[in-house]
Every structure is written in structure tokens, then in C-alpha cells.
Amino acid sequence: MARRDIEFDAEGVTLRGWFYPGQGASGAAPTVVMAHGFSAVKEMYLDSYAEVFSAAGLNALVFDNRNFGASDGEPRQEIDPWAQVRDYRHAITYATTLPEVDGNRIGIWGSSYSGGHVLVVAAIDRRVKAVVSQVPLVSGHDNFRALVRADFIAGFQDGFNADRLARFQGDPPAMVPVVAEDPLAPSALPTPDSWRWFTETHKLRAPSWRNEVTLRSVEMFTEYEPVSYIPYISPTPLLLLPAVNDVLTPTDLAIAAFEKAREPKKLTILPGGHFDAYVKGFEPSSTPARDWFVQHLTR
């Protein structure tokens, strides 16, 4: 069966996506709930992961984050990490109402920013029975300081404060590019591989992606600390997939966070950098995720 379009209510905001039935499944089957990372839309290779999970007999429910892609929500292009965490939970609730879904066998998958979200969701929502976190953001505070030179941080904070005052006075939120060709130019994700992947994937697969987010999204990024939830994921099985040469969500931060997790847990290091998991490193990233869900959701 081919995927179908879905939409569901998230406390007044309609979120939209795809549902992939598990191939060969008879009756209600295990289901993986999935959303993308910072500013990305579902067409940016989430369909590829969903197809792998579906081929293994797992349902996959993929949705666009609020304010992005096919989903509703205002202001457009704003990323509130806690709203996105709640939306994962709304998606789980929606999934449990579908006849194809066994609500007692729900897994969650996230990558990059949503790799952080699934750590939080797995810690606070016991409907989740397995979690895969790929190249995750684990600490907004530490990650921001890994990406931004120390002498630039005060300038960012001045910008945050100026934007806050402007919004108070009735102005629309200030916007900033997600990526820029010059890594020293103002952008939310200031690495050369971010520029390449987003611009190439936008042209190849995702015309709805826009190269802008609210400046407030970057401020909320700096405040977000999924690492503080990691010890509470147990006894839900956790698979963490950092990349060996990740310069966007640094490898050392992810591995240090993994050390805070309790059993059952597994660490698999992916080849390449942050974005290789989606393209030339797709098989090394999708296979262990698939196997983890099959192991923990189908027995």
C-alpha cells in the first residue's frame, strides 16, 4: 500500500504529513512517529527513512513541524522547541486512533533538532517504547558556543534584545537566514555543510523550504537543553546515532550526553558529517534505526 496524506489537530493547529503502512503487516502494527530538524521539511529525505521502516513491516507517520511546510501555524518560519515537543505527543495521540496502529508499540525517530526533541519526548511520554536520535542537538547553550565565536555572542544577545523590544512595540518578528554561503555571515546554522545541504536539497526535493527563520527561533535554540532529560529515558530503549565528523551538532557533545543515559541504550557512530546521514551515509544511518525499532517494537 502506498503512503497517504494525513492531517491532525494539535490543540488548534492543523499539522499535515504522510502515513506509510507497514508492508506485510496483518492487523495493528508498530508505528514510528517522525519529524524533521531545524527549519527542514518532510521532503528533505524523511520519505526515504519512512520507506525503510515500512519495508520492515513498521508503520511510519511523518509530519511537518508547525509553522513549516504543509502544516499550519503562525508565525511562519518560527521554531519553538517546546511546541515541537508537544506536537510529537499530539502525533502519537493521533497515531493511536488509526486502525493500522498498535498504540502499545510506538517508536519515535528524530534527527538534528528533532533528535533532541525525541530525547525529551521519550523521557516524559511513556507511550514511547523505543527511540532513535540521529545527529542530535543535545545542548543549545553548548552548541551555540561551539558554532559562534565568543566575541560574537554579545552581538547576538543584543540582537535578541532589540528584537524583543521591537515585538513589544508591535513590530513583526525579525528574520534571519537559516544558512549563508559565507559561514561568518549572520545565519542560524553557520557551517559550510549546512549551506550546501539545505540549498542542494531545496533544489532537488523540497521547493517549499524557505531560507529564513525568526530570530527568536535562534534565541529559543540557545535556551533548549535536551541533555537534562536523558537520564529519564530509561527503561525505554535508546539508540543514539552521532556522526564521526559532525561540526553542526558536535560529536563530542552527543557522545558525552549518551554517557548520561541509562540502560538499555546503544551508541552507533555514523560515517561522515552531520548531513551525510541523509544522502551518501543513508544506509549506515537507516539500517541501525530500522533494526532497533524491529528489535524493540515487534517482539
Short mmCIF file of C-alpha atoms in Angstrom, two decimals:
data_model
loop_
_atom_site.label_atom_id
_atom_site.label_comp_id
_atom_site.label_asym_id
_atom_site.label_seq_id
_atom_site.Cartn_x
_atom_site.Cartn_y
_atom_site.Cartn_z
CA MET A 1 0.00 0.00 0.00
CA ALA A 2 1.24 3.44 -0.90
CA ARG A 3 1.58 6.25 1.57
CA ARG A 4 -1.39 8.51 2.16
CA ASP A 5 -1.67 12.14 3.16
CA ILE A 6 -2.76 12.81 6.73
CA GLU A 7 -3.68 15.78 8.85
CA PHE A 8 -4.46 16.08 12.54
CA ASP A 9 -5.26 18.68 15.15
CA ALA A 10 -2.54 19.83 17.53
CA GLU A 11 -4.56 21.91 20.00
CA GLY A 12 -5.96 24.21 17.33
CA VAL A 13 -3.17 23.96 14.73
CA THR A 14 -3.53 21.52 11.84
CA LEU A 15 -0.40 19.51 11.17
CA ARG A 16 -0.01 17.59 7.90
CA GLY A 17 2.13 14.75 6.71
CA TRP A 18 2.21 11.19 5.40
CA PHE A 19 1.30 7.76 6.73
CA TYR A 20 3.21 4.75 5.42
CA PRO A 21 1.56 1.40 6.23
CA GLY A 22 3.90 -1.38 7.27
CA GLN A 23 4.36 -3.79 4.39
CA GLY A 24 3.05 -7.25 5.10
CA ALA A 25 1.54 -6.18 8.42
CA SER A 26 -1.60 -8.02 9.46
CA GLY A 27 -3.71 -6.10 11.92
CA ALA A 28 -2.47 -3.25 14.08
CA ALA A 29 1.29 -2.82 13.67
CA PRO A 30 4.14 -0.99 15.43
CA THR A 31 4.47 2.63 14.33
CA VAL A 32 7.36 5.10 14.12
CA VAL A 33 6.48 8.80 14.52
CA MET A 34 8.89 11.16 12.74
CA ALA A 35 9.51 14.87 12.16
CA HIS A 36 12.47 16.85 10.82
CA GLY A 37 15.07 19.16 12.31
CA PHE A 38 15.74 22.90 12.37
CA SER A 39 13.64 24.52 9.61
CA ALA A 40 13.65 21.35 7.47
CA VAL A 41 10.51 19.96 5.81
CA LYS A 42 9.48 16.35 5.40
CA GLU A 43 10.51 16.17 1.72
CA MET A 44 14.13 16.52 2.85
CA TYR A 45 14.65 12.71 2.92
CA LEU A 46 12.19 11.75 5.65
CA ASP A 47 10.31 9.81 2.97
CA SER A 48 13.44 7.70 2.46
CA TYR A 49 13.60 6.70 6.13
CA ALA A 50 9.84 6.05 6.25
CA GLU A 51 10.14 3.73 3.25
CA VAL A 52 12.85 1.70 5.00
CA PHE A 53 10.72 1.38 8.14
CA SER A 54 7.63 0.49 6.10
CA ALA A 55 9.51 -2.22 4.21
CA ALA A 56 10.35 -3.82 7.57
CA GLY A 57 6.66 -4.05 8.49
CA LEU A 58 6.58 -0.87 10.60
CA ASN A 59 4.08 1.90 10.02
CA ALA A 60 5.66 5.35 9.69
CA LEU A 61 3.87 8.60 10.49
CA VAL A 62 5.74 11.62 9.13
CA PHE A 63 4.65 15.21 9.73
CA ASP A 64 5.83 18.75 9.09
CA ASN A 65 6.53 20.83 12.17
CA ARG A 66 4.07 23.62 12.89
CA ASN A 67 4.80 26.87 11.02
CA PHE A 68 6.66 24.92 8.30
CA GLY A 69 5.95 23.11 5.07
CA ALA A 70 2.42 21.76 4.67
CA SER A 71 1.47 22.31 8.32
CA ASP A 72 -0.40 25.34 9.59
CA GLY A 73 0.77 27.62 12.38
CA GLU A 74 1.85 31.21 12.92
CA PRO A 75 4.18 32.97 12.82
CA ARG A 76 5.52 31.16 9.79
CA GLN A 77 9.14 30.02 9.99
CA GLU A 78 9.25 30.15 13.78
CA ILE A 79 10.79 27.21 15.68
CA ASP A 80 9.66 26.83 19.27
CA PRO A 81 11.32 23.63 20.51
CA TRP A 82 8.76 23.03 23.25
CA ALA A 83 5.86 23.44 20.83
CA GLN A 84 7.58 20.88 18.59
CA VAL A 85 7.97 18.50 21.53
CA ARG A 86 4.25 18.81 22.27
CA ASP A 87 3.48 18.20 18.60
CA TYR A 88 5.34 14.88 18.68
CA ARG A 89 2.99 13.94 21.50
CA HIS A 90 -0.05 15.12 19.52
CA ALA A 91 1.17 12.98 16.61
CA ILE A 92 1.45 9.96 18.90
CA THR A 93 -2.09 10.56 20.11
CA TYR A 94 -3.34 10.81 16.53
CA ALA A 95 -1.47 7.65 15.57
CA THR A 96 -3.15 5.66 18.32
CA THR A 97 -6.57 6.47 16.77
CA LEU A 98 -5.68 4.80 13.45
CA PRO A 99 -6.84 1.22 12.90
CA GLU A 100 -3.45 0.21 11.46
CA VAL A 101 -1.61 1.30 14.63
CA ASP A 102 -0.89 -0.70 17.76
CA GLY A 103 -0.86 2.05 20.37
CA ASN A 104 1.21 -0.10 22.70
CA ARG A 105 4.10 -0.27 20.22
CA ILE A 106 5.05 3.33 19.36
CA GLY A 107 8.58 4.36 18.44
CA ILE A 108 9.90 7.86 17.75
CA TRP A 109 12.69 8.95 15.41
CA GLY A 110 14.29 12.37 15.18
CA SER A 111 17.32 13.94 13.56
CA SER A 112 19.34 17.04 14.41
CA TYR A 113 16.97 19.43 16.25
CA SER A 114 14.24 16.79 16.35
CA GLY A 115 16.92 14.36 17.51
CA GLY A 116 16.89 16.48 20.64
CA HIS A 117 13.10 16.52 20.76
CA VAL A 118 12.80 12.74 20.77
CA LEU A 119 15.14 12.56 23.77
CA VAL A 120 12.76 14.81 25.67
CA VAL A 121 9.61 13.05 24.45
CA ALA A 122 10.97 9.60 25.31
CA ALA A 123 11.76 10.82 28.82
CA ILE A 124 8.32 12.28 29.53
CA ASP A 125 5.89 10.18 27.46
CA ARG A 126 5.72 6.52 28.43
CA ARG A 127 3.66 5.66 25.38
CA VAL A 128 7.02 5.63 23.60
CA LYS A 129 8.53 2.14 23.60
CA ALA A 130 11.73 2.82 21.58
CA VAL A 131 13.60 5.94 20.47
CA VAL A 132 16.21 6.68 17.81
CA SER A 133 18.05 10.01 17.99
CA GLN A 134 20.23 10.80 14.95
CA VAL A 135 22.96 13.52 14.98
CA PRO A 136 21.08 15.23 17.83
CA LEU A 137 21.16 18.69 19.30
CA VAL A 138 21.72 17.93 22.99
CA SER A 139 22.53 21.36 24.49
CA GLY A 140 21.53 24.67 22.96
CA HIS A 141 23.88 26.52 25.31
CA ASP A 142 26.93 24.44 24.46
CA ASN A 143 26.06 24.03 20.78
CA PHE A 144 25.61 27.78 20.28
CA ARG A 145 29.04 28.39 21.77
CA ALA A 146 30.55 25.71 19.55
CA LEU A 147 29.18 27.47 16.45
CA VAL A 148 29.59 31.16 17.36
CA ARG A 149 32.87 32.84 18.18
CA ALA A 150 32.97 34.08 21.75
CA ASP A 151 33.42 37.71 20.67
CA PHE A 152 30.26 37.49 18.52
CA ILE A 153 27.94 36.20 21.26
CA ALA A 154 27.26 39.59 22.83
CA GLY A 155 26.22 40.88 19.42
CA PHE A 156 23.73 38.05 19.06
CA GLN A 157 22.33 38.77 22.51
CA ASP A 158 21.98 42.46 21.67
CA GLY A 159 20.04 41.43 18.59
CA PHE A 160 17.76 39.18 20.63
CA ASN A 161 17.03 42.06 23.00
CA ALA A 162 16.40 44.54 20.20
CA ASP A 163 14.01 42.09 18.55
CA ARG A 164 12.19 41.58 21.86
CA LEU A 165 11.71 45.35 22.23
CA ALA A 166 10.55 45.70 18.62
CA ARG A 167 7.97 42.93 19.08
CA PHE A 168 6.79 44.59 22.29
CA GLN A 169 6.23 47.76 20.28
CA GLY A 170 4.13 45.86 17.72
CA ASP A 171 6.66 45.09 15.01
CA PRO A 172 6.77 41.66 13.32
CA PRO A 173 9.50 39.24 14.43
CA ALA A 174 12.93 39.84 12.93
CA MET A 175 14.08 37.19 10.46
CA VAL A 176 17.50 35.62 9.88
CA PRO A 177 18.71 33.23 7.15
CA VAL A 178 18.90 29.57 8.11
CA VAL A 179 22.14 29.23 6.14
CA ALA A 180 24.54 31.56 4.33
CA GLU A 181 27.27 30.83 1.82
CA ASP A 182 29.71 32.81 3.99
CA PRO A 183 29.89 30.95 7.34
CA LEU A 184 30.86 34.23 9.05
CA ALA A 185 27.72 35.99 7.80
CA PRO A 186 24.67 36.08 10.09
CA SER A 187 22.75 32.80 9.88
CA ALA A 188 21.17 30.28 12.21
CA LEU A 189 23.34 27.34 11.08
CA PRO A 190 26.73 28.86 10.20
CA THR A 191 28.62 25.90 8.73
CA PRO A 192 29.60 25.29 5.09
CA ASP A 193 27.98 21.84 5.02
CA SER A 194 24.70 23.36 6.23
CA TRP A 195 24.72 25.77 3.29
CA ARG A 196 25.44 23.00 0.80
CA TRP A 197 22.88 20.51 2.08
CA PHE A 198 19.98 22.91 2.51
CA THR A 199 20.45 24.68 -0.81
CA GLU A 200 21.00 21.47 -2.78
CA THR A 201 18.14 19.61 -1.12
CA HIS A 202 15.83 22.59 -1.61
CA LYS A 203 16.51 22.47 -5.35
CA LEU A 204 16.34 18.68 -5.65
CA ARG A 205 13.47 17.71 -3.40
CA ALA A 206 11.92 20.44 -1.26
CA PRO A 207 10.67 23.56 -3.07
CA SER A 208 8.59 24.52 -0.01
CA TRP A 209 11.68 25.01 2.18
CA ARG A 210 12.49 28.66 2.89
CA ASN A 211 15.87 30.00 3.91
CA GLU A 212 14.68 32.03 6.86
CA VAL A 213 13.58 31.65 10.45
CA THR A 214 12.59 34.15 13.09
CA LEU A 215 15.49 35.49 15.11
CA ARG A 216 13.51 34.42 18.16
CA SER A 217 13.92 30.81 16.93
CA VAL A 218 17.69 31.15 17.38
CA GLU A 219 17.20 32.61 20.85
CA MET A 220 14.97 29.67 21.82
CA PHE A 221 17.60 27.30 20.41
CA THR A 222 20.15 28.73 22.88
CA GLU A 223 17.78 28.03 25.79
CA TYR A 224 16.95 24.41 24.93
CA GLU A 225 18.64 21.61 26.90
CA PRO A 226 17.50 18.10 25.91
CA VAL A 227 20.54 16.67 27.72
CA SER A 228 18.85 17.33 31.06
CA TYR A 229 16.16 14.74 30.17
CA ILE A 230 18.46 11.96 29.01
CA PRO A 231 18.79 10.16 32.37
CA TYR A 232 14.99 9.80 32.49
CA ILE A 233 14.56 7.95 29.16
CA SER A 234 15.34 4.58 30.77
CA PRO A 235 13.86 1.98 30.73
CA THR A 236 12.77 2.96 27.21
CA PRO A 237 15.43 1.63 24.77
CA LEU A 238 17.57 4.45 23.31
CA LEU A 239 19.69 4.30 20.15
CA LEU A 240 21.93 7.35 19.65
CA LEU A 241 23.50 7.92 16.22
CA PRO A 242 26.11 10.71 16.26
CA ALA A 243 28.28 11.31 13.20
CA VAL A 244 32.04 10.96 13.47
CA ASN A 245 32.81 14.38 11.97
CA ASP A 246 29.77 16.44 12.97
CA VAL A 247 30.59 20.16 13.08
CA LEU A 248 26.97 21.37 13.37
CA THR A 249 25.84 19.35 16.41
CA PRO A 250 29.32 18.41 17.61
CA THR A 251 30.14 14.74 18.02
CA ASP A 252 31.72 15.16 21.44
CA LEU A 253 28.60 16.80 22.88
CA ALA A 254 26.39 13.95 21.68
CA ILE A 255 28.69 11.22 22.99
CA ALA A 256 29.03 12.98 26.36
CA ALA A 257 25.24 13.15 26.54
CA PHE A 258 24.98 9.43 25.77
CA GLU A 259 27.09 8.76 28.86
CA LYS A 260 24.31 10.32 30.96
CA ALA A 261 21.73 7.86 29.60
CA ARG A 262 20.89 4.69 31.47
CA GLU A 263 20.33 1.22 30.09
CA PRO A 264 19.04 -0.07 27.77
CA LYS A 265 20.98 2.07 25.33
CA LYS A 266 23.21 1.73 22.30
CA LEU A 267 25.65 4.08 20.57
CA THR A 268 26.43 3.69 16.87
CA ILE A 269 28.82 6.18 15.26
CA LEU A 270 27.80 7.18 11.72
CA PRO A 271 30.35 7.94 8.99
CA GLY A 272 30.91 11.46 7.72
CA GLY A 273 29.45 14.73 8.89
CA HIS A 274 26.07 15.93 10.07
CA PHE A 275 24.26 15.80 6.73
CA ASP A 276 25.86 12.68 5.30
CA ALA A 277 23.31 10.56 7.18
CA TYR A 278 20.61 11.63 4.71
CA VAL A 279 22.49 11.03 1.48
CA LYS A 280 25.72 9.08 0.96
CA GLY A 281 25.57 7.75 4.52
CA PHE A 282 21.87 6.89 4.34
CA GLU A 283 22.26 3.12 4.55
CA PRO A 284 24.54 3.27 7.63
CA SER A 285 22.05 5.59 9.35
CA SER A 286 18.75 3.97 8.34
CA THR A 287 19.72 0.33 8.89
CA PRO A 288 20.53 0.50 12.63
CA ALA A 289 17.43 2.65 13.19
CA ARG A 290 15.25 0.11 11.42
CA ASP A 291 16.83 -2.77 13.31
CA TRP A 292 16.39 -1.00 16.65
CA PHE A 293 12.68 -0.48 16.05
CA VAL A 294 12.19 -4.04 14.79
CA GLN A 295 14.02 -5.40 17.83
CA HIS A 296 12.10 -3.40 20.41
CA LEU A 297 8.67 -2.97 18.82
CA THR A 298 7.95 -6.29 17.11
CA ARG A 299 8.85 -8.88 19.71
#
